[in-house]
CSV table of C-alpha atoms in Angstrom, one decimal:
chain,number,residue,atom,x,y,z
A,1,SER,CA,0.0,0.0,0.0
A,2,PRO,CA,1.5,3.5,-0.9
A,3,THR,CA,2.6,5.6,2.0
A,4,GLY,CA,2.6,9.4,2.0
A,5,LEU,CA,-0.3,9.7,-0.3
A,6,ASN,CA,-3.3,11.8,0.7
A,7,GLU,CA,-6.8,10.6,-0.1
A,8,SER,CA,-7.3,11.9,-3.7
A,9,ARG,CA,-7.4,11.1,-7.4
A,10,TYR,CA,-4.2,10.0,-9.1
A,11,LEU,CA,-2.7,9.0,-12.4
A,12,ILE,CA,0.5,7.0,-12.9
A,13,ILE,CA,2.7,8.3,-15.7
A,14,ALA,CA,5.8,6.1,-16.5
A,15,GLY,CA,8.4,5.8,-19.1
A,16,VAL,CA,11.6,3.7,-19.3
A,17,LYS,CA,15.0,4.4,-20.9
A,18,ASP,CA,17.6,1.7,-21.4
A,19,ASN,CA,21.4,2.1,-21.3
A,20,SER,CA,21.5,2.5,-25.1
A,21,GLY,CA,19.1,5.6,-24.8
A,22,ASN,CA,16.1,3.8,-26.2
A,23,GLU,CA,12.9,5.1,-24.7
A,24,SER,CA,9.6,3.3,-24.3
A,25,PRO,CA,6.3,5.0,-25.0
A,26,THR,CA,5.0,7.0,-22.1
A,27,PHE,CA,2.5,5.1,-20.2
A,28,ILE,CA,-0.5,7.0,-18.5
A,29,SER,CA,-2.8,4.9,-16.3
A,30,ASN,CA,-6.5,5.5,-15.9
A,31,GLU,CA,-7.4,7.8,-13.0
A,32,PHE,CA,-7.8,6.1,-9.7
A,33,ILE,CA,-8.7,7.0,-6.2
A,34,PHE,CA,-6.4,6.2,-3.4
A,35,SER,CA,-8.2,5.8,0.0
A,36,ASN,CA,-6.9,5.3,3.4
A,37,ILE,CA,-10.4,4.9,4.8
A,38,ILE,CA,-11.0,1.4,6.3
A,39,PRO,CA,-14.5,0.4,7.4
A,40,THR,CA,-15.1,0.0,11.0
A,41,LEU,CA,-17.9,-1.6,13.0
A,42,GLU,CA,-19.3,-1.4,16.6
A,43,ILE,CA,-21.4,-4.0,18.4
A,44,SER,CA,-24.2,-2.8,20.7
A,45,GLU,CA,-24.8,-3.9,24.2
A,46,PRO,CA,-26.8,-7.2,24.4
A,47,SER,CA,-30.6,-6.7,24.4
A,48,VAL,CA,-30.8,-8.4,27.9
A,49,GLU,CA,-28.3,-8.6,30.8
A,50,TYR,CA,-29.4,-12.2,31.7
A,51,THR,CA,-31.4,-15.0,30.0
A,52,LYS,CA,-32.4,-18.5,30.5
A,53,SER,CA,-32.4,-19.4,26.8
A,54,GLY,CA,-32.6,-16.4,24.6
A,55,ASP,CA,-33.6,-14.6,22.3
A,56,VAL,CA,-30.6,-12.1,22.8
A,57,VAL,CA,-30.0,-9.5,20.1
A,58,TYR,CA,-27.0,-7.4,19.2
A,59,THR,CA,-26.9,-4.6,16.6
A,60,VAL,CA,-23.7,-4.2,14.5
A,61,THR,CA,-23.4,-0.7,13.1
A,62,TYR,CA,-20.8,-0.1,10.2
A,63,SER,CA,-19.0,3.2,9.3
A,64,ASP,CA,-17.4,4.0,6.1
A,65,ALA,CA,-18.6,0.8,4.4
A,66,SER,CA,-19.9,0.6,0.9
A,67,THR,CA,-20.6,-3.1,1.2
A,68,VAL,CA,-21.5,-5.2,4.1
A,69,ASP,CA,-21.3,-9.0,3.9
A,70,LEU,CA,-21.6,-10.3,7.5
A,71,THR,CA,-21.8,-14.1,7.4
A,72,LEU,CA,-22.0,-16.8,10.1
A,73,ASP,CA,-18.4,-17.7,9.5
A,74,LYS,CA,-17.4,-14.2,10.7
A,75,ILE,CA,-19.2,-14.6,14.1
A,76,VAL,CA,-17.5,-16.4,17.0
A,77,LEU,CA,-19.6,-17.2,20.1
A,78,VAL,CA,-17.5,-16.4,23.1
A,79,LYS,CA,-18.6,-18.5,26.1
A,80,THR,CA,-17.7,-19.1,29.8
A,81,GLY,CA,-18.9,-21.9,32.1
A,82,THR,CA,-21.3,-24.3,30.6
A,83,ALA,CA,-23.3,-21.7,28.6
A,84,ASP,CA,-23.7,-22.7,24.9
A,85,LEU,CA,-26.0,-23.0,22.0
A,86,ASP,CA,-28.4,-26.0,22.5
A,87,SER,CA,-26.8,-28.7,20.3
A,88,GLU,CA,-30.1,-29.4,18.6
A,89,THR,CA,-32.1,-26.1,18.4
A,90,GLY,CA,-29.4,-23.4,19.2
A,91,ILE,CA,-29.1,-20.9,16.3
A,92,ILE,CA,-27.5,-17.5,15.5
A,93,THR,CA,-29.3,-15.5,12.8
A,94,ILE,CA,-28.2,-12.3,10.9
A,95,SER,CA,-30.8,-10.0,9.5
A,96,GLY,CA,-30.6,-6.7,7.7
A,97,GLU,CA,-29.5,-5.3,4.4
A,98,GLY,CA,-27.7,-2.3,3.1
A,99,ASN,CA,-24.3,-0.9,4.3
A,100,ILE,CA,-25.2,0.5,7.8
A,101,SER,CA,-26.3,-2.2,10.2
A,102,ARG,CA,-26.9,-5.9,10.8
A,103,THR,CA,-29.0,-7.5,13.6
A,104,ILE,CA,-27.6,-10.7,15.3
A,105,THR,CA,-30.0,-12.9,17.3
A,106,ILE,CA,-28.8,-15.7,19.5
A,107,SER,CA,-31.5,-18.2,20.4
A,108,ASN,CA,-31.9,-21.5,22.4
A,109,LEU,CA,-29.1,-21.3,25.0
A,110,VAL,CA,-28.4,-23.8,27.6
A,111,GLY,CA,-26.1,-24.1,30.7
A,112,ASP,CA,-24.8,-21.4,33.0
A,113,GLY,CA,-22.2,-18.8,32.4
A,114,THR,CA,-21.7,-15.8,30.0
A,115,VAL,CA,-22.0,-15.4,26.3
A,116,GLY,CA,-20.8,-12.7,23.8
A,117,ILE,CA,-19.8,-12.5,20.3
A,118,GLU,CA,-16.7,-11.6,18.2
A,119,ILE,CA,-16.9,-10.4,14.6
A,120,LEU,CA,-13.8,-11.4,12.7
A,121,PRO,CA,-12.3,-9.1,10.0
A,122,GLY,CA,-13.6,-9.1,6.5
A,123,SER,CA,-17.3,-8.2,6.8
A,124,ALA,CA,-17.2,-4.8,5.2
A,125,LEU,CA,-15.5,-3.1,2.2
A,126,SER,CA,-15.0,0.6,1.6
A,127,SER,CA,-15.8,2.2,-1.7
A,128,SER,CA,-12.0,1.8,-2.7
A,129,GLY,CA,-12.0,-2.0,-1.8
A,130,ARG,CA,-10.4,-1.8,1.6
A,131,THR,CA,-11.8,-4.3,4.3
A,132,ASP,CA,-12.3,-3.9,7.9
A,133,THR,CA,-9.1,-5.3,9.7
A,134,LEU,CA,-9.9,-5.8,13.4
A,135,THR,CA,-11.7,-8.4,15.4
A,136,VAL,CA,-14.5,-6.6,17.4
A,137,THR,CA,-15.7,-8.1,20.7
A,138,SER,CA,-19.1,-7.5,22.2
A,139,SER,CA,-20.1,-7.2,25.9
A,140,ARG,CA,-21.4,-10.4,27.4
A,141,PHE,CA,-24.7,-11.4,28.9
A,142,GLY,CA,-25.4,-14.0,31.6
A,143,VAL,CA,-27.0,-17.4,30.9
A,144,ASP,CA,-28.7,-18.8,34.0
A,145,ASN,CA,-30.5,-22.2,33.9
A,146,THR,CA,-29.9,-23.1,37.6
A,147,ALA,CA,-33.2,-22.8,39.7
A,148,PRO,CA,-33.0,-21.0,43.0
A,149,THR,CA,-33.0,-23.2,46.1
A,150,ILE,CA,-34.8,-22.6,49.4
A,151,THR,CA,-33.6,-23.9,52.7
A,152,PHE,CA,-35.2,-23.7,56.2
A,153,GLU,CA,-33.2,-23.5,59.4
A,154,PRO,CA,-33.2,-25.1,61.7
A,155,GLU,CA,-34.0,-28.3,59.8
A,156,ASN,CA,-36.8,-30.7,60.7
A,157,SER,CA,-38.3,-28.3,63.3
A,158,PRO,CA,-41.7,-27.3,62.2
A,159,THR,CA,-42.6,-25.5,65.5
A,160,ALA,CA,-39.5,-23.5,65.7
A,161,LEU,CA,-39.1,-20.1,64.0
A,162,ALA,CA,-37.4,-20.7,60.7
A,163,SER,CA,-35.3,-18.4,58.6
A,164,LEU,CA,-35.6,-18.5,54.8
A,165,THR,CA,-32.5,-18.3,52.4
A,166,VAL,CA,-33.0,-18.0,48.7
A,167,LYS,CA,-29.9,-18.7,46.6
């Protein structure tokens, strides 16, 4: 990639002369635009802070993109604990069109832990053909499928005053 060029329109004009003094015809290129602009993207906060199974929605917003082609192979599910997509019904969907935004929906989660997403480079192009170059990571949300428990103290004493603890 050329360095020191400003974003502008350019022509390449070139000629060659050999040691004997023979000159080639002058070459003049078609006009081209040099651009340093690289598309960027941001991922919104998840639509919920906690869920049992989903749906959880993220919005991805692009800047300086003339083309957006976000596909499932560019999305990585980042997980902790036992949280994951259900092996039979879990799904990630992408919706939207144009060059501004996409909606990512995560459905049918199981386990306990946290989940987020990463979007790998290569989901957007600028008007000059440059692609986004960074992996972008979202905030995470909690997945909780453990029911709360109730304990009475003292145990086995129905006549005594009891305290209640919910965990």
